[in-house]
């Protein structure tokens, strides 16, 4: 079982920034790079939605609502993926989840971290 540990959420004012982290501390480094990674958000009363993803080669993709504001990164040496969130808006509020997917399509989820954008 792959263990993913998330950190970095919290309360921030509109226009502020947060960086979320998702680490795989028990994963062998040589295995880590074989996973594609993604971040999802689940807003209150809504389904979980894709925010951003990054492939094995580092190609990134973003939801239209976050383009130009969020950046997904992966650090294979630290076995961690990050979501840098800038110019946050109240509608970005929700629980953010990271997901790792291997070449067979097997996915593993982080525990989720709350992000609240409010005055």
CSV table of N, CA and C in Angstrom, one decimal:
chain,number,residue,atom,x,y,z
A,1,UNK,N,0.8,-1.2,0.0
A,1,UNK,CA,0.0,0.0,0.0
A,1,UNK,C,0.9,1.2,0.0
A,2,UNK,N,0.6,2.2,-0.9
A,2,UNK,CA,1.3,3.4,-1.0
A,2,UNK,C,0.8,4.4,0.0
A,3,UNK,N,1.6,5.0,0.8
A,3,UNK,CA,1.2,6.0,1.8
A,3,UNK,C,1.6,7.3,1.2
A,4,UNK,N,0.6,8.2,1.2
A,4,UNK,CA,0.8,9.6,0.7
A,4,UNK,C,0.4,10.5,1.9
A,5,UNK,N,1.3,11.5,2.2
A,5,UNK,CA,1.1,12.4,3.3
A,5,UNK,C,1.1,13.8,2.8
A,6,UNK,N,-0.1,14.4,3.0
A,6,UNK,CA,-0.3,15.8,2.5
A,6,UNK,C,-0.1,16.8,3.7
A,7,UNK,N,0.3,18.0,3.2
A,7,UNK,CA,0.5,19.1,4.2
A,7,UNK,C,0.4,20.4,3.4
A,8,UNK,N,0.2,21.5,4.2
A,8,UNK,CA,0.2,22.8,3.6
A,8,UNK,C,-1.1,23.6,3.5
A,9,UNK,N,-2.2,23.0,3.9
A,9,UNK,CA,-3.4,23.7,3.7
A,9,UNK,C,-3.6,24.8,4.8
A,10,UNK,N,-4.8,25.4,4.8
A,10,UNK,CA,-5.1,26.4,5.8
A,10,UNK,C,-6.0,27.5,5.4
A,11,UNK,N,-6.1,28.5,6.2
A,11,UNK,CA,-6.9,29.7,5.9
A,11,UNK,C,-6.1,30.8,5.3
A,12,UNK,N,-6.6,31.4,4.2
A,12,UNK,CA,-5.8,32.5,3.5
A,12,UNK,C,-6.8,33.5,3.0
A,13,UNK,N,-6.4,34.7,2.9
A,13,UNK,CA,-7.3,35.8,2.4
A,13,UNK,C,-7.3,35.7,0.9
A,14,UNK,N,-8.3,36.2,0.3
A,14,UNK,CA,-8.3,36.3,-1.2
A,14,UNK,C,-7.1,37.1,-1.7
A,15,UNK,N,-6.5,36.6,-2.8
A,15,UNK,CA,-5.3,37.1,-3.3
A,15,UNK,C,-4.0,36.5,-2.7
A,16,UNK,N,-4.2,35.7,-1.7
A,16,UNK,CA,-3.0,35.1,-1.0
A,16,UNK,C,-2.5,33.9,-1.7
A,17,UNK,N,-1.5,33.3,-1.1
A,17,UNK,CA,-0.9,32.1,-1.7
A,17,UNK,C,-0.7,31.0,-0.7
A,18,UNK,N,-0.8,29.8,-1.2
A,18,UNK,CA,-0.5,28.6,-0.4
A,18,UNK,C,0.3,27.6,-1.2
A,19,UNK,N,1.1,26.8,-0.6
A,19,UNK,CA,1.7,25.7,-1.3
A,19,UNK,C,1.4,24.3,-0.6
A,20,UNK,N,0.8,23.5,-1.3
A,20,UNK,CA,0.4,22.1,-0.8
A,20,UNK,C,1.5,21.1,-1.2
A,21,UNK,N,1.8,20.2,-0.3
A,21,UNK,CA,2.7,19.2,-0.5
A,21,UNK,C,2.1,17.8,-0.4
A,22,UNK,N,2.6,16.9,-1.1
A,22,UNK,CA,2.2,15.5,-1.1
A,22,UNK,C,3.4,14.6,-1.2
A,23,UNK,N,3.8,13.9,-0.1
A,23,UNK,CA,5.0,13.1,-0.1
A,23,UNK,C,4.7,11.7,0.0
A,24,UNK,N,5.6,10.9,-0.5
A,24,UNK,CA,5.5,9.4,-0.4
A,24,UNK,C,6.7,8.9,0.4
A,25,UNK,N,6.7,9.1,1.7
A,25,UNK,CA,8.0,8.9,2.4
A,25,UNK,C,8.5,7.4,2.4
A,26,UNK,N,7.6,6.5,2.2
A,26,UNK,CA,8.1,5.1,2.2
A,26,UNK,C,8.4,4.5,0.9
A,27,UNK,N,8.2,5.3,-0.2
A,27,UNK,CA,8.4,4.8,-1.5
A,27,UNK,C,9.8,4.9,-1.9
A,28,UNK,N,10.3,3.9,-2.6
A,28,UNK,CA,11.6,3.9,-3.1
A,28,UNK,C,11.7,4.9,-4.2
A,29,UNK,N,12.8,5.7,-4.2
A,29,UNK,CA,13.0,6.8,-5.1
A,29,UNK,C,12.9,6.4,-6.6
A,30,UNK,N,13.5,5.2,-6.9
A,30,UNK,CA,13.5,4.7,-8.3
A,30,UNK,C,12.1,4.3,-8.7
A,31,UNK,N,11.2,4.1,-7.8
A,31,UNK,CA,9.8,3.8,-8.2
A,31,UNK,C,8.9,5.1,-8.3
A,32,UNK,N,9.3,6.1,-7.5
A,32,UNK,CA,8.5,7.3,-7.5
A,32,UNK,C,8.3,7.9,-8.9
A,33,UNK,N,9.3,7.9,-9.7
A,33,UNK,CA,9.2,8.6,-11.0
A,33,UNK,C,8.3,7.9,-11.9
A,34,UNK,N,7.9,6.7,-11.6
A,34,UNK,CA,7.0,5.9,-12.5
A,34,UNK,C,5.5,6.3,-12.3
A,35,UNK,N,5.3,7.2,-11.4
A,35,UNK,CA,3.9,7.6,-11.1
A,35,UNK,C,3.6,9.0,-11.7
A,36,UNK,N,2.4,9.0,-12.3
A,36,UNK,CA,1.8,10.3,-12.7
A,36,UNK,C,1.1,10.9,-11.5
A,37,UNK,N,1.0,12.2,-11.4
A,37,UNK,CA,0.5,12.8,-10.2
A,37,UNK,C,-0.5,13.8,-10.5
A,38,UNK,N,-1.4,14.0,-9.6
A,38,UNK,CA,-2.5,15.0,-9.8
A,38,UNK,C,-3.0,15.5,-8.5
A,39,UNK,N,-3.6,16.7,-8.6
A,39,UNK,CA,-4.3,17.3,-7.5
A,39,UNK,C,-5.8,17.5,-7.9
A,40,UNK,N,-6.7,17.2,-6.9
A,40,UNK,CA,-8.1,17.4,-7.1
A,40,UNK,C,-8.6,18.2,-5.9
A,41,UNK,N,-9.8,18.8,-6.2
A,41,UNK,CA,-10.4,19.6,-5.1
A,41,UNK,C,-11.9,19.2,-5.0
A,42,UNK,N,-12.4,19.1,-3.8
A,42,UNK,CA,-13.8,18.8,-3.5
A,42,UNK,C,-14.3,20.0,-2.7
A,43,UNK,N,-15.1,20.8,-3.4
A,43,UNK,CA,-15.8,21.9,-2.7
A,43,UNK,C,-17.0,21.4,-2.0
A,44,UNK,N,-17.5,22.2,-1.0
A,44,UNK,CA,-18.7,21.7,-0.3
A,44,UNK,C,-19.9,21.5,-1.2
A,45,UNK,N,-20.4,20.3,-1.1
A,45,UNK,CA,-21.6,20.0,-1.9
A,45,UNK,C,-21.4,19.6,-3.3
A,46,UNK,N,-20.1,19.5,-3.7
A,46,UNK,CA,-19.7,19.2,-5.1
A,46,UNK,C,-18.9,18.0,-5.2
A,47,UNK,N,-18.8,17.5,-6.4
A,47,UNK,CA,-18.0,16.3,-6.7
A,47,UNK,C,-16.5,16.7,-6.7
A,48,UNK,N,-15.6,15.8,-6.5
A,48,UNK,CA,-14.2,16.0,-6.6
A,48,UNK,C,-13.9,16.3,-8.1
A,49,UNK,N,-13.0,17.3,-8.3
A,49,UNK,CA,-12.7,17.8,-9.6
A,49,UNK,C,-11.2,17.9,-9.8
A,50,UNK,N,-10.7,17.6,-11.0
A,50,UNK,CA,-9.3,17.7,-11.3
A,50,UNK,C,-8.9,19.2,-11.3
A,51,UNK,N,-7.8,19.5,-10.6
A,51,UNK,CA,-7.2,20.8,-10.6
A,51,UNK,C,-6.0,20.9,-11.6
A,52,UNK,N,-5.1,19.9,-11.4
A,52,UNK,CA,-3.9,19.9,-12.2
A,52,UNK,C,-3.3,18.5,-12.2
A,53,UNK,N,-2.6,18.1,-13.2
A,53,UNK,CA,-1.8,16.9,-13.2
A,53,UNK,C,-0.5,17.0,-13.9
A,54,UNK,N,0.4,16.1,-13.6
A,54,UNK,CA,1.8,16.1,-14.2
A,54,UNK,C,2.2,14.7,-14.5
A,55,UNK,N,2.7,14.6,-15.7
A,55,UNK,CA,3.0,13.2,-16.2
A,55,UNK,C,4.4,12.8,-15.8
A,56,UNK,N,4.8,11.6,-16.2
A,56,UNK,CA,6.1,11.1,-15.8
A,56,UNK,C,7.2,12.0,-16.4
A,57,UNK,N,7.0,12.6,-17.6
A,57,UNK,CA,8.0,13.4,-18.2
A,57,UNK,C,7.9,14.9,-17.8
A,58,UNK,N,7.0,15.2,-17.0
A,58,UNK,CA,6.8,16.6,-16.5
A,58,UNK,C,5.9,17.4,-17.2
A,59,UNK,N,5.1,16.9,-18.2
A,59,UNK,CA,4.1,17.6,-18.9
A,59,UNK,C,2.9,17.9,-17.9
A,60,UNK,N,2.5,19.2,-17.9
A,60,UNK,CA,1.4,19.6,-17.0
A,60,UNK,C,0.1,19.9,-17.7
A,61,UNK,N,-0.9,19.8,-16.9
A,61,UNK,CA,-2.2,20.2,-17.4
A,61,UNK,C,-3.0,20.8,-16.3
A,62,UNK,N,-3.8,21.8,-16.6
A,62,UNK,CA,-4.6,22.6,-15.6
A,62,UNK,C,-6.0,22.7,-15.9
A,63,UNK,N,-6.9,22.8,-14.9
A,63,UNK,CA,-8.2,23.2,-15.1
A,63,UNK,C,-8.3,24.6,-15.5
A,64,UNK,N,-9.2,25.0,-16.4
A,64,UNK,CA,-9.3,26.4,-16.9
A,64,UNK,C,-9.4,27.4,-15.7
A,65,UNK,N,-10.0,27.0,-14.7
A,65,UNK,CA,-10.3,27.9,-13.6
A,65,UNK,C,-9.0,28.3,-12.8
A,66,UNK,N,-7.9,27.5,-13.0
A,66,UNK,CA,-6.7,27.8,-12.2
A,66,UNK,C,-5.5,28.1,-13.1
A,67,UNK,N,-5.7,28.1,-14.4
A,67,UNK,CA,-4.6,28.4,-15.3
A,67,UNK,C,-4.0,29.8,-15.0
A,68,UNK,N,-2.7,29.8,-15.0
A,68,UNK,CA,-2.0,31.1,-14.7
A,68,UNK,C,-1.9,31.4,-13.2
A,69,UNK,N,-2.6,30.7,-12.4
A,69,UNK,CA,-2.5,30.9,-10.9
A,69,UNK,C,-1.9,29.8,-10.1
A,70,UNK,N,-2.1,28.6,-10.6
A,70,UNK,CA,-1.6,27.4,-9.9
A,70,UNK,C,-0.5,26.8,-10.7
A,71,UNK,N,0.5,26.1,-10.0
A,71,UNK,CA,1.5,25.4,-10.6
A,71,UNK,C,1.7,24.1,-9.9
A,72,UNK,N,1.7,23.0,-10.7
A,72,UNK,CA,2.0,21.7,-10.2
A,72,UNK,C,3.5,21.3,-10.5
A,73,UNK,N,4.1,20.7,-9.5
A,73,UNK,CA,5.5,20.4,-9.7
A,73,UNK,C,5.8,19.0,-9.0
A,74,UNK,N,6.8,18.3,-9.5
A,74,UNK,CA,7.2,17.1,-8.8
A,74,UNK,C,8.7,17.1,-8.6
A,75,UNK,N,9.1,16.7,-7.4
A,75,UNK,CA,10.5,16.6,-7.1
A,75,UNK,C,10.8,15.1,-6.8
A,76,UNK,N,11.4,14.4,-7.8
A,76,UNK,CA,11.6,13.0,-7.7
A,76,UNK,C,12.6,12.7,-6.6
A,77,UNK,N,13.6,13.5,-6.3
A,77,UNK,CA,14.6,13.3,-5.3
A,77,UNK,C,13.9,13.3,-3.9
A,78,UNK,N,12.9,14.2,-3.7
A,78,UNK,CA,12.2,14.3,-2.5
A,78,UNK,C,11.0,13.5,-2.4
A,79,UNK,N,10.7,12.8,-3.5
A,79,UNK,CA,9.5,11.9,-3.5
A,79,UNK,C,8.2,12.7,-3.1
A,80,UNK,N,8.1,13.9,-3.7
A,80,UNK,CA,7.1,14.8,-3.3
A,80,UNK,C,6.5,15.6,-4.5
A,81,UNK,N,5.2,15.8,-4.5
A,81,UNK,CA,4.6,16.7,-5.5
A,81,UNK,C,4.0,17.9,-4.8
A,82,UNK,N,4.0,19.0,-5.5
A,82,UNK,CA,3.6,20.3,-4.9
A,82,UNK,C,2.5,20.9,-5.8
A,83,UNK,N,1.7,21.7,-5.1
A,83,UNK,CA,0.7,22.5,-5.8
A,83,UNK,C,0.9,23.9,-5.3
A,84,UNK,N,1.5,24.8,-6.0
A,84,UNK,CA,1.7,26.2,-5.7
A,84,UNK,C,0.4,27.0,-6.1
A,85,UNK,N,-0.3,27.6,-5.2
A,85,UNK,CA,-1.5,28.3,-5.5
A,85,UNK,C,-1.4,29.8,-5.2
A,86,UNK,N,-1.5,30.6,-6.2
A,86,UNK,CA,-1.3,32.0,-6.1
A,86,UNK,C,-2.7,32.7,-6.5
A,87,UNK,N,-2.8,33.9,-6.1
A,87,UNK,CA,-4.0,34.7,-6.4
A,87,UNK,C,-5.3,33.9,-6.0
A,88,UNK,N,-5.3,33.4,-4.9
A,88,UNK,CA,-6.4,32.5,-4.5
A,88,UNK,C,-7.7,33.3,-4.4
A,89,UNK,N,-8.8,32.6,-4.7
A,89,UNK,CA,-10.1,33.2,-4.8
A,89,UNK,C,-11.0,32.4,-3.8
A,90,UNK,N,-12.1,33.0,-3.3
A,90,UNK,CA,-13.0,32.2,-2.4
A,90,UNK,C,-13.5,30.9,-3.1
A,91,UNK,N,-13.7,30.9,-4.4
A,91,UNK,CA,-14.2,29.7,-5.1
A,91,UNK,C,-13.1,28.6,-5.1
A,92,UNK,N,-11.9,28.9,-4.7
A,92,UNK,CA,-10.9,27.8,-4.6
A,92,UNK,C,-11.0,27.0,-3.3
A,93,UNK,N,-11.9,27.4,-2.5
A,93,UNK,CA,-12.1,26.8,-1.2
A,93,UNK,C,-12.5,25.3,-1.4
A,94,UNK,N,-11.9,24.4,-0.6
A,94,UNK,CA,-12.3,23.0,-0.7
A,94,UNK,C,-11.3,22.1,0.0
A,95,UNK,N,-11.5,20.9,-0.1
A,95,UNK,CA,-10.5,19.9,0.4
A,95,UNK,C,-9.7,19.4,-0.8
A,96,UNK,N,-8.4,19.6,-0.7
A,96,UNK,CA,-7.5,19.2,-1.8
A,96,UNK,C,-6.9,17.9,-1.6
A,97,UNK,N,-6.9,17.0,-2.6
A,97,UNK,CA,-6.4,15.7,-2.6
A,97,UNK,C,-5.3,15.5,-3.6
A,98,UNK,N,-4.2,14.8,-3.3
A,98,UNK,CA,-3.3,14.4,-4.3
A,98,UNK,C,-3.6,13.0,-4.7
A,99,UNK,N,-3.2,12.6,-5.9
A,99,UNK,CA,-3.4,11.3,-6.4
A,99,UNK,C,-2.2,10.8,-7.2
A,100,UNK,N,-1.7,9.6,-6.9
A,100,UNK,CA,-0.6,9.0,-7.6
A,100,UNK,C,-1.2,7.9,-8.5
A,101,UNK,N,-0.8,7.8,-9.7
A,101,UNK,CA,-1.3,6.7,-10.6
A,101,UNK,C,-0.1,6.0,-11.3
A,102,UNK,N,-0.1,4.7,-11.2
A,102,UNK,CA,1.0,4.0,-11.8
A,102,UNK,C,0.7,3.6,-13.3
A,103,UNK,N,1.6,3.0,-14.0
A,103,UNK,CA,1.4,2.6,-15.4
A,103,UNK,C,0.3,1.7,-15.6
A,104,UNK,N,-0.1,0.9,-14.6
A,104,UNK,CA,-1.2,0.0,-14.7
A,104,UNK,C,-2.6,0.7,-14.5
A,105,UNK,N,-2.5,1.9,-14.1
A,105,UNK,CA,-3.8,2.6,-13.8
A,105,UNK,C,-4.2,2.5,-12.3
A,106,UNK,N,-3.4,2.0,-11.5
A,106,UNK,CA,-3.7,1.9,-10.1
A,106,UNK,C,-3.4,3.2,-9.4
A,107,UNK,N,-4.4,3.7,-8.7
A,107,UNK,CA,-4.3,5.0,-8.1
A,107,UNK,C,-4.3,4.9,-6.5
A,108,UNK,N,-3.6,5.9,-6.0
A,108,UNK,CA,-3.5,6.1,-4.5
A,108,UNK,C,-3.8,7.5,-4.2
A,109,UNK,N,-4.6,7.7,-3.1
A,109,UNK,CA,-5.0,9.1,-2.7
A,109,UNK,C,-4.3,9.5,-1.4
A,110,UNK,N,-4.1,10.8,-1.3
A,110,UNK,CA,-3.7,11.4,0.0
A,110,UNK,C,-4.9,11.6,0.9
A,111,UNK,N,-4.7,12.0,2.1
A,111,UNK,CA,-5.7,12.1,3.1
A,111,UNK,C,-6.6,13.3,2.9
A,112,UNK,N,-6.1,14.3,2.1
A,112,UNK,CA,-6.9,15.5,1.9
A,112,UNK,C,-6.4,16.6,2.9
A,113,UNK,N,-6.5,17.8,2.4
A,113,UNK,CA,-6.1,18.9,3.2
A,113,UNK,C,-7.1,20.1,2.9
A,114,UNK,N,-7.5,20.8,3.9
A,114,UNK,CA,-8.5,21.8,3.8
A,114,UNK,C,-7.8,23.1,3.4
A,115,UNK,N,-8.4,23.8,2.3
A,115,UNK,CA,-8.0,25.1,2.0
A,115,UNK,C,-9.2,26.0,2.0
A,116,UNK,N,-9.1,27.1,2.8
A,116,UNK,CA,-10.2,28.0,2.9
A,116,UNK,C,-9.7,29.4,2.5
A,117,UNK,N,-10.4,30.0,1.6
A,117,UNK,CA,-10.1,31.3,1.1
A,117,UNK,C,-11.2,32.3,1.5
A,118,UNK,N,-10.9,33.1,2.5
A,118,UNK,CA,-11.9,34.0,3.0
A,118,UNK,C,-11.3,35.2,3.7
A,119,UNK,N,-12.1,36.3,3.8
A,119,UNK,CA,-11.6,37.4,4.6
A,119,UNK,C,-11.6,37.2,6.1
